[in-house]
Coordinates of C-alpha atoms and ligand atoms in Angstrom, one line a residue:
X93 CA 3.4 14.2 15.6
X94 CA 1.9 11.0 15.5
X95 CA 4.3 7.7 16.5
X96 CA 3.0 4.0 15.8
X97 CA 4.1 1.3 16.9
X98 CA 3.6 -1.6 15.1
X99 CA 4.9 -5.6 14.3
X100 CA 6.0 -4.9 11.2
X101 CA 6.6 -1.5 9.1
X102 CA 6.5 -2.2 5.2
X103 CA 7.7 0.5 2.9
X104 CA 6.4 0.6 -0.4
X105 CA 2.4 -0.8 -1.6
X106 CA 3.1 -2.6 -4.7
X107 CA 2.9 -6.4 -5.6
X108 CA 6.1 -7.1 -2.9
X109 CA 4.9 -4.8 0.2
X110 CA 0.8 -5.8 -0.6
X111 CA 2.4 -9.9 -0.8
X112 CA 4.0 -9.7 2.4
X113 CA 1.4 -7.5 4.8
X114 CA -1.1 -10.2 3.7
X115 CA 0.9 -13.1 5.1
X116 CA 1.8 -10.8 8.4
X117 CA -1.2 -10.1 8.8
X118 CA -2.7 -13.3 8.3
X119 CA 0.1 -14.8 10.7
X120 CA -1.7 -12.2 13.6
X121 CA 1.4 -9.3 13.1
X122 CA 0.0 -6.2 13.5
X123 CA 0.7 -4.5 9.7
X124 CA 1.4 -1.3 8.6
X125 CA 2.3 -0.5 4.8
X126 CA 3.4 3.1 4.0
X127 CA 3.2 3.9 0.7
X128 CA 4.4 7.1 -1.1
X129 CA 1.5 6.5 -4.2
X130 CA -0.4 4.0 -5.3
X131 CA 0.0 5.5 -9.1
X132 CA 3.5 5.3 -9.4
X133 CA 5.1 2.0 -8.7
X134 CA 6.0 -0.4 -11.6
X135 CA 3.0 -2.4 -12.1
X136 CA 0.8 0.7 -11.2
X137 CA 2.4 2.0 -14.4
X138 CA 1.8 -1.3 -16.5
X139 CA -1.2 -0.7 -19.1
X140 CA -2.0 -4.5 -19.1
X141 CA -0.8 -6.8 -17.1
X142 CA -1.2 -10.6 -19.3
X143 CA 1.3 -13.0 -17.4
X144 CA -0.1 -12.4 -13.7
X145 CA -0.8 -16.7 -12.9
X146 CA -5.1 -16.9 -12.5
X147 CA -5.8 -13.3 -13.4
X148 CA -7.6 -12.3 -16.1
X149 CA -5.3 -10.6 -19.1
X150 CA -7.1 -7.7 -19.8
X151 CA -6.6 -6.5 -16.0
X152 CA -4.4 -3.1 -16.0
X153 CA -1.6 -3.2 -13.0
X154 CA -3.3 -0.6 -11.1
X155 CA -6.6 -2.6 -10.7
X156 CA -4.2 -6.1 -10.0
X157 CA -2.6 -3.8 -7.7
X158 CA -5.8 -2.5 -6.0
X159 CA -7.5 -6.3 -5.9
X160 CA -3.5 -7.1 -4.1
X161 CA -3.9 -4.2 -1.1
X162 CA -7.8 -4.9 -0.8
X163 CA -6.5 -8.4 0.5
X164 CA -4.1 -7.4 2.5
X165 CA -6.3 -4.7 4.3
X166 CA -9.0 -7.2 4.7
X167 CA -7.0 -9.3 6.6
X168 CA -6.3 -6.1 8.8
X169 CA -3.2 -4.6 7.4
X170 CA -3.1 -0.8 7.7
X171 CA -2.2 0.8 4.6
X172 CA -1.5 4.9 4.8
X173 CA -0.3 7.3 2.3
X174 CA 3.3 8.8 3.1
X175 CA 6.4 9.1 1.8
X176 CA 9.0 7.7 3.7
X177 CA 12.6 10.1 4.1
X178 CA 14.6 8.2 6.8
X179 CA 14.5 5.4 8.9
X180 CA 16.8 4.3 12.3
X181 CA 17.8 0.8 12.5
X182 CA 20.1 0.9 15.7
X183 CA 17.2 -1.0 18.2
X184 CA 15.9 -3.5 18.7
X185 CA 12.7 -1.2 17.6
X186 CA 13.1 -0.4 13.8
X187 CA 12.1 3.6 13.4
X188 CA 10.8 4.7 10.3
X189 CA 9.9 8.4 9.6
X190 CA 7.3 10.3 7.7
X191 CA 5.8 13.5 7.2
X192 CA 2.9 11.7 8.3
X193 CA 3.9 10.8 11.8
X194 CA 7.0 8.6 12.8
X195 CA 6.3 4.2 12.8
X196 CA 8.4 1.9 14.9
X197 CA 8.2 -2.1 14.4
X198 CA 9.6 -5.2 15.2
X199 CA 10.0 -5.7 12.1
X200 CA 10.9 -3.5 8.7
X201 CA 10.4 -4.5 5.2
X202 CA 11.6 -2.6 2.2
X203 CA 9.6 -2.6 -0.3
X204 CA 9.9 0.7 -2.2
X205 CA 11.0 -1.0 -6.1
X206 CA 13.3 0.2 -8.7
X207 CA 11.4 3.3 -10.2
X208 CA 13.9 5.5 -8.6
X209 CA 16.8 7.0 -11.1
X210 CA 20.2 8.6 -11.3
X211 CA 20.5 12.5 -10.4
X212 CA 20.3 13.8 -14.3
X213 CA 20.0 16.9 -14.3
X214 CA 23.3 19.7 -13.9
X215 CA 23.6 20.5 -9.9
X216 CA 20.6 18.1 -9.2
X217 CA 22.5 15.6 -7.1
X218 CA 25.1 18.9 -6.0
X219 CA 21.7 21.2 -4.5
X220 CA 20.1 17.6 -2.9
X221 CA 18.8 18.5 0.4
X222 CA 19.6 22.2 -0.4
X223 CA 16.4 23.0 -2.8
X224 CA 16.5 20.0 -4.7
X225 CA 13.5 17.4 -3.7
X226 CA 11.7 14.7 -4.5
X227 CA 8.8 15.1 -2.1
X228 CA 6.4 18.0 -2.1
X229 CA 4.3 16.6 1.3
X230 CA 7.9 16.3 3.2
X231 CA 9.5 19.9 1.9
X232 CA 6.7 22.0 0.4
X233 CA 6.0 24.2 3.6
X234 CA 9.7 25.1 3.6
X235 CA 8.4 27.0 0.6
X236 CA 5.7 29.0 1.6
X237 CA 5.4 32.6 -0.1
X238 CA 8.0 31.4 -2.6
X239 CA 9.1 30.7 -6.0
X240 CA 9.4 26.7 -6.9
X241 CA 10.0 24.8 -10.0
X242 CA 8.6 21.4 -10.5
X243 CA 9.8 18.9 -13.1
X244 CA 7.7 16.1 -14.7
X245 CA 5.1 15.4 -16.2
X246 CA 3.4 11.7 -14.5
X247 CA 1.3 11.7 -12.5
X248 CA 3.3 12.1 -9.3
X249 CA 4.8 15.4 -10.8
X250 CA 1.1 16.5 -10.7
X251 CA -0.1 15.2 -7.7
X252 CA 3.2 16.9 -5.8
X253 CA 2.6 20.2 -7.7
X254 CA -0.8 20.0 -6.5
X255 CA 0.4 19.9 -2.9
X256 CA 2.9 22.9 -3.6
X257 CA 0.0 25.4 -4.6
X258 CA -0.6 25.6 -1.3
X259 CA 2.8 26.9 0.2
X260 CA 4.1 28.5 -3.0
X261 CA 3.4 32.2 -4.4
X262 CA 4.6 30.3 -8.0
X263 CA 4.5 26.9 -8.9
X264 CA 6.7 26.8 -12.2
X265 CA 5.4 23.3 -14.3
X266 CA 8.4 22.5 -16.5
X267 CA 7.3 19.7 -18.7
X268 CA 9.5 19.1 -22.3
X269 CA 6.6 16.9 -23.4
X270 CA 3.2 18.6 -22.9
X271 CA 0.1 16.5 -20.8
X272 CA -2.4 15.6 -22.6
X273 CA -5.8 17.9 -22.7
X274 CA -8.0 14.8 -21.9
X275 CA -5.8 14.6 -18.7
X276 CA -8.2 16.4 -16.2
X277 CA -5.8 16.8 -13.3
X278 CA -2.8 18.0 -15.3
X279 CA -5.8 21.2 -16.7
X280 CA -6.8 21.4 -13.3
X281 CA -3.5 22.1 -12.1
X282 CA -2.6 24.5 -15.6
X283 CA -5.9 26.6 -14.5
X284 CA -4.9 27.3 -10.9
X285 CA -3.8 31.3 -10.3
X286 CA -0.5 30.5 -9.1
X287 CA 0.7 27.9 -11.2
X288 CA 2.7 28.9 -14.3
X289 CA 3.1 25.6 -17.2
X290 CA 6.7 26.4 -19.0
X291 CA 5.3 24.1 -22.4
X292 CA 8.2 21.9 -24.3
X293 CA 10.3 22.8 -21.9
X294 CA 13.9 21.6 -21.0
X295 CA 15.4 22.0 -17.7
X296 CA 19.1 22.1 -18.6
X297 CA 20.9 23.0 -14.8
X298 CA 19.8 23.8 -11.6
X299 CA 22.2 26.5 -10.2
X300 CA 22.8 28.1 -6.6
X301 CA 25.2 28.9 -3.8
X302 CA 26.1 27.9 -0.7
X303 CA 23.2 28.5 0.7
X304 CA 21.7 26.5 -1.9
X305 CA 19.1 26.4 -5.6
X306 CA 18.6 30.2 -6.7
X307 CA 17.4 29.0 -10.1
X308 CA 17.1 27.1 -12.9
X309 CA 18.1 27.1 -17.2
X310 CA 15.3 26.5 -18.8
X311 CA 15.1 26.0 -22.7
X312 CA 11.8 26.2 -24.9
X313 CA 12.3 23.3 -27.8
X314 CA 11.2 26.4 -30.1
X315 CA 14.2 29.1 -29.2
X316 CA 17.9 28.7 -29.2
X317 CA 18.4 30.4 -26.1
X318 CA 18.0 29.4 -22.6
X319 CA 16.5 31.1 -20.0
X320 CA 17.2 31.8 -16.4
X321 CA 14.1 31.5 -13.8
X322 CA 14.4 32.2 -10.1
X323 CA 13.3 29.7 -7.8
X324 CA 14.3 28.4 -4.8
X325 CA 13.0 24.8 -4.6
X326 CA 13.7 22.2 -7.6
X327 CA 10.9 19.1 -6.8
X328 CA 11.8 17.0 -9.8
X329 CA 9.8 13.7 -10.9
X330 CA 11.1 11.9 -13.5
X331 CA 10.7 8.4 -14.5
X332 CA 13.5 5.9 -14.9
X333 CA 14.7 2.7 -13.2
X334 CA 17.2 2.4 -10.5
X335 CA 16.3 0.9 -6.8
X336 CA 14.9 3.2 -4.4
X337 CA 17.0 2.9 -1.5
X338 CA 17.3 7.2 -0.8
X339 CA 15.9 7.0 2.8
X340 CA 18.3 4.1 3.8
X341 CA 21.1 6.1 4.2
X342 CA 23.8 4.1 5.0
X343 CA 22.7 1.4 6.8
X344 CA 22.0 -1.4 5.2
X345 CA 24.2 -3.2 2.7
X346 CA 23.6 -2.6 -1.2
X347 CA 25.3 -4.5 -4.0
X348 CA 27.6 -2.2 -6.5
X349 CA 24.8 -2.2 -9.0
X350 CA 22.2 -0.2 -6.2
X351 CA 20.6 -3.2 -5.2
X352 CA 19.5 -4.5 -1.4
X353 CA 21.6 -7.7 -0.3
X354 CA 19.4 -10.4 1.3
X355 CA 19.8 -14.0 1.7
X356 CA 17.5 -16.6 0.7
X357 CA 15.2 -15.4 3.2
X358 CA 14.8 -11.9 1.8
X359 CA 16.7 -10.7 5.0
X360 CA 19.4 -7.9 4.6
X361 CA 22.9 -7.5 6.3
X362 CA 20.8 -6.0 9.4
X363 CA 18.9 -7.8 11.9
X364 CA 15.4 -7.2 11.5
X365 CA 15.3 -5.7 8.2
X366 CA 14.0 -7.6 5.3
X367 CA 14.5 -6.1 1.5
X368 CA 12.0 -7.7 -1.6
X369 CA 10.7 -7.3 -5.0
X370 CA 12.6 -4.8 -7.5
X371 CA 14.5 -3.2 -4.3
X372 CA 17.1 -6.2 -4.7
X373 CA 17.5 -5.5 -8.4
X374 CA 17.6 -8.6 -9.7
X375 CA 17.6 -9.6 -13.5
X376 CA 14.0 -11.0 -13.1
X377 CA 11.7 -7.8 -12.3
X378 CA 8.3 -9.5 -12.7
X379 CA 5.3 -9.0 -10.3
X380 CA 4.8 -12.7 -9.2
X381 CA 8.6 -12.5 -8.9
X382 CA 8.0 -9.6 -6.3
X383 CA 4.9 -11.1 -4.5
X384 CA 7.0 -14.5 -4.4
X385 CA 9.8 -12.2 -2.4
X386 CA 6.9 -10.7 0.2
X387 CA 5.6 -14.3 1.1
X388 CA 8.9 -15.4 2.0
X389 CA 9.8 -12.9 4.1
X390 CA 6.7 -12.9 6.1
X391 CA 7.3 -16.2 6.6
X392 CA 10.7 -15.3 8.1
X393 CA 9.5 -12.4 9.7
X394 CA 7.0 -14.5 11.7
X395 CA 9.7 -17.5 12.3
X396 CA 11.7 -14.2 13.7
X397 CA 9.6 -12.5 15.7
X398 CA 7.6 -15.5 17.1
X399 CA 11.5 -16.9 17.6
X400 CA 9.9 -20.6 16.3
X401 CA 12.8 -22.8 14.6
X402 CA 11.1 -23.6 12.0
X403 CA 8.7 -21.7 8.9
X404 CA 5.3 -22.5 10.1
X405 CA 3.2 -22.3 6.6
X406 CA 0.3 -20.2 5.8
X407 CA -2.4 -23.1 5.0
X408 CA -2.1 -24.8 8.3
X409 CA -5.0 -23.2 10.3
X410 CA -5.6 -25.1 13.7
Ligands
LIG575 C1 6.3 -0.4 -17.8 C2 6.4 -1.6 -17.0 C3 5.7 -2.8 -17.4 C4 5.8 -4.0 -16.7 N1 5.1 -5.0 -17.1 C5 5.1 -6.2 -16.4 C6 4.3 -7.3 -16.8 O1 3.6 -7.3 -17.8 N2 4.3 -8.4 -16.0 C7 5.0 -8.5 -14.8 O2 5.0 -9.5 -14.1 N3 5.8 -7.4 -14.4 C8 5.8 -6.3 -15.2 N4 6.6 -5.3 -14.8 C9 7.5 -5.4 -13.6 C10 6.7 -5.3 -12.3 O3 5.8 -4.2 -12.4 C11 7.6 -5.1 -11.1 O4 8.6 -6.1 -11.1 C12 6.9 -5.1 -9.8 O5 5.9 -4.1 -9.8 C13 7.9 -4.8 -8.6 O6 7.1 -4.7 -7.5 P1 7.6 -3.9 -6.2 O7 6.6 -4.0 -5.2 O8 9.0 -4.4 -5.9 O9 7.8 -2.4 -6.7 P2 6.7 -1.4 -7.3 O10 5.6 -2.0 -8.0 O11 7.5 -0.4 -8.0 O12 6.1 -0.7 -5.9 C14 6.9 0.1 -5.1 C15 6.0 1.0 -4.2 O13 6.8 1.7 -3.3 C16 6.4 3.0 -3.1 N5 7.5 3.8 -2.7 C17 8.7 4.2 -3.3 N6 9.4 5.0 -2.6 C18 8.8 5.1 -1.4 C19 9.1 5.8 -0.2 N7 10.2 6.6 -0.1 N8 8.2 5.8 0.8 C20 7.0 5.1 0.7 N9 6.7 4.4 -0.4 C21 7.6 4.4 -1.5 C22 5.9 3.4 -4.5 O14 5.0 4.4 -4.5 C23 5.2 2.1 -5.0 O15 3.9 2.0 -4.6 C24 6.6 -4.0 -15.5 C25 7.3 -2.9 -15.1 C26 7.2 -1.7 -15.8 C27 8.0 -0.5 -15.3

């Protein structure tokens, strides 16, 4: 597999990770932002985004967001697609690791928000790592030639069930609030041969052994009964708000309430790591707030890396 290495390694695309790979790469560090999906992050979400300083109010958060990574990759960031499931921060090199291939900088930023969320479901967090996942590209060929159930219904939970078609014999679709039918790729995915859509549909516990998930109770809003379906993989996608911090393991310092430490220079408890935007979970989850976060720690970043004493700002040019 692929390895990269890079200045700096930003995980996470949205307002924060976009912010900061412009300045980087505008200060000459070689850029690279992994992003999971460019649908799902908080402003991607946002319908309309009206408090954004000099942008139009109409503009939806996914076209702001869009306008934001454009800049950065014309300045010669490189943004890729991949979810990020661990990361070694013992060297001086900062490792970070993908299905995609593995990326070591000088330099790490974490950038992957708050849309994350408590384990919810019965045996969810018990079955973690043992059949329960939240990433179809890292786990789905674990699963090829059998049964998996995936839970959701954004569009991530579609986009990941898409991914599983292709390992699975059955994709069960377990969503307790249908899609819509205007919503093309949630039909596309209902019409493939070996997907099976469980409609208003609860998933009420994911059970197994040691070995781990054997299946899951399922209950139709219409019946009094549940259900028991045999699966052996749980991918579950479900909204909610809690900071995404999974793939940190245990190294690097949160605060009780889930959210990154930094100083005032967005930099964590560990040398060469840097933490913005929703990550730090802060009261004031705005996107200038987040882009604010990525411009200071590029300036850091640079300051570090360049070892200079002092923040050399972005406008001086000679
Ligand atoms: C419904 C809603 C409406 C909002 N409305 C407004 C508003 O009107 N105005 C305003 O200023 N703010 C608004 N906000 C808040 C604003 O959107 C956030 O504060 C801002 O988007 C935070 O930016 P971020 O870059 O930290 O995180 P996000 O925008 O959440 O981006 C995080 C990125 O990290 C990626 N990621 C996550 N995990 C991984 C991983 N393991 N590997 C790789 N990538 C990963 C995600 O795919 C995503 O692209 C709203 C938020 C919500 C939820």
């Amino acid at each position: 597999m692929e390895t990269i290495e890079t200045d700096v390694v930003i995980i996470g695309g949205g307002p924060a990770g976009c912010s900061c790979a412009l300045y980087t790469s505008r200060a000459d560090l070689k850029t690279v932002i992994l992003d999971k999906n460019p649908s799902v992050g908080a402003l991607a979400i946002t319908h309309q985004i009206a408090n954004y300083p000099g942008v139009p109010t109409d503009i939806s958060g996914e076209d702001l967001l869009q306008l934001m990574r454009d800049q950065a990759v014309q300045y010669g960031t490189d943004y890729r697609r991949a979810q990020v499931f661990g990361i070694d921060i013992s060297g001086d090199w900062k490792t970070v690791f993908t299905p995609e291939g593995t990326f070591k900088g000088r330099a790490l930023v974490v950038a992957s928000g708050a849309m994350g969320r408590p384990a919810s479901f019965k045996g969810e967090a018990e079955f973690l790592g043992r059949g329960v996942s939240y990433c179809a590209t890292c786990d789905g060929a674990f699963y090829k030639s059998r049964e998996v159930a995936v839970v959701g219904v954004n569009k991530e939970a579609i986009e990941e069930a898409q991914v599983l078609t292709k390992f699975a014999s059955t994709v069960h679709w377990i969503t307790s609030n249908d899609p819509k039918e205007e919503d093309h790729e949630a039909m596309e995915l209902i019409n493939k041969e070996n997907v099976k859509h469980w409609s208003k549909t609860r998933l009420m516990k994911i059970q197994g052994t040691d070995a781990g998930v054997t299946g899951v109770a399922l209950k139709n809003r219409s019946k009094e009964e549940t259900q028991l379906l045999e699966v052996e993989g749980v991918f579950v996608y479900m909204s909610g708000s809690k900071p995404i911090t999974d793939f940190l393991g245990d190294q690097i310092a949160l605060k009780e309430d889930g959210g990154v430490v930094v100083d005032d220079f967005m930099a964590t408890t560990s040398e060469g790591v840097w933490a913005i935007g929703d990550i730090r979970n802060t009261p004031f989850k705005q996107a200038v707030v987040a882009a604010s976060d990525g411009c200071i720690a590029a300036m850091a970043i640079d300051r570090f890396l360049n070892s200079r004493k002092s923040i050399r700002v972005d406008w001086v040019h000679s």
